[in-house]
Amino acid sequence: MKGMHYINSGCVAQNMMLAATELGLGSVVNGIASVGIGTNKELQKNMGIPEEYTPLFAVVLGYPMHDEVIEKEMTHKITVSRR
């Protein structure tokens, strides 16, 4: 299926980010990092990424500035039409 690699890698990134949260780490997806890594073969080699792989995005991990979790109430309503 066309584009499935984006879906699969997105699922992997989401699981990495959820695991990071469990460990008390913050995380963010960085899409532009893939451009810098994907176009620099020497950097890709130094990072241990095989030549036949194409980086799609990066997940950046670190310690959050604040330990607090801000909970927000969802105010959006989802309507499903089955016509």
PDB file of C-alpha atoms in Angstrom, residues 20-71:
ATOM      1  CA  ALA A  20       9.562   8.245  27.054  1.00  0.00           C
ATOM      2  CA  THR A  21       6.663   9.804  28.960  1.00  0.00           C
ATOM      3  CA  GLU A  22       6.515   6.750  31.237  1.00  0.00           C
ATOM      4  CA  LEU A  23      10.227   7.281  31.973  1.00  0.00           C
ATOM      5  CA  GLY A  24       9.643  10.949  32.827  1.00  0.00           C
ATOM      6  CA  LEU A  25      11.102  12.256  29.576  1.00  0.00           C
ATOM      7  CA  GLY A  26       9.653  14.807  27.205  1.00  0.00           C
ATOM      8  CA  SER A  27       9.565  14.206  23.468  1.00  0.00           C
ATOM      9  CA  VAL A  28       8.802  15.950  20.207  1.00  0.00           C
ATOM     10  CA  VAL A  29       8.713  14.857  16.558  1.00  0.00           C
ATOM     11  CA  ASN A  30      11.135  16.714  14.302  1.00  0.00           C
ATOM     12  CA  GLY A  31      10.320  16.294  10.623  1.00  0.00           C
ATOM     13  CA  ILE A  32      12.993  18.620   9.277  1.00  0.00           C
ATOM     14  CA  ALA A  33      15.754  16.523  10.868  1.00  0.00           C
ATOM     15  CA  SER A  34      15.091  13.853   8.265  1.00  0.00           C
ATOM     16  CA  VAL A  35      16.061  16.307   5.525  1.00  0.00           C
ATOM     17  CA  GLY A  36      19.392  17.050   7.168  1.00  0.00           C
ATOM     18  CA  ILE A  37      20.119  13.403   7.926  1.00  0.00           C
ATOM     19  CA  GLY A  38      18.679  11.969   4.707  1.00  0.00           C
ATOM     20  CA  THR A  39      20.705  14.267   2.463  1.00  0.00           C
ATOM     21  CA  ASN A  40      23.998  13.808   4.311  1.00  0.00           C
ATOM     22  CA  LYS A  41      25.302  10.293   3.632  1.00  0.00           C
ATOM     23  CA  GLU A  42      28.325  10.758   5.911  1.00  0.00           C
ATOM     24  CA  LEU A  43      26.119  11.773   8.848  1.00  0.00           C
ATOM     25  CA  GLN A  44      23.760   8.878   8.101  1.00  0.00           C
ATOM     26  CA  LYS A  45      26.753   6.491   8.151  1.00  0.00           C
ATOM     27  CA  ASN A  46      28.054   7.975  11.436  1.00  0.00           C
ATOM     28  CA  MET A  47      24.621   7.469  12.986  1.00  0.00           C
ATOM     29  CA  GLY A  48      24.623   3.814  11.930  1.00  0.00           C
ATOM     30  CA  ILE A  49      21.717   4.199   9.498  1.00  0.00           C
ATOM     31  CA  PRO A  50      22.148   1.751   6.583  1.00  0.00           C
ATOM     32  CA  GLU A  51      22.443   3.330   3.117  1.00  0.00           C
ATOM     33  CA  GLU A  52      19.263   1.668   1.887  1.00  0.00           C
ATOM     34  CA  TYR A  53      17.207   3.318   4.659  1.00  0.00           C
ATOM     35  CA  THR A  54      15.553   6.714   4.257  1.00  0.00           C
ATOM     36  CA  PRO A  55      15.009   8.709   7.462  1.00  0.00           C
ATOM     37  CA  LEU A  56      11.455  10.094   7.613  1.00  0.00           C
ATOM     38  CA  PHE A  57      11.627  12.100  10.848  1.00  0.00           C
ATOM     39  CA  ALA A  58      13.364  12.191  14.221  1.00  0.00           C
ATOM     40  CA  VAL A  59      12.051  11.849  17.745  1.00  0.00           C
ATOM     41  CA  VAL A  60      13.852  14.213  20.110  1.00  0.00           C
ATOM     42  CA  LEU A  61      13.955  13.173  23.769  1.00  0.00           C
ATOM     43  CA  GLY A  62      14.903  15.188  26.839  1.00  0.00           C
ATOM     44  CA  TYR A  63      13.921  16.284  30.282  1.00  0.00           C
ATOM     45  CA  PRO A  64      10.927  18.628  30.354  1.00  0.00           C
ATOM     46  CA  MET A  65      11.360  22.082  31.875  1.00  0.00           C
ATOM     47  CA  HIS A  66       8.327  21.500  34.109  1.00  0.00           C
ATOM     48  CA  ASP A  67       7.350  18.300  35.902  1.00  0.00           C
ATOM     49  CA  GLU A  68       3.694  19.195  35.997  1.00  0.00           C
ATOM     50  CA  VAL A  69       1.152  17.638  33.678  1.00  0.00           C
ATOM     51  CA  ILE A  70      -1.392  20.121  32.395  1.00  0.00           C
ATOM     52  CA  GLU A  71      -4.731  18.449  31.898  1.00  0.00           C
TER      53      GLU A  71
END
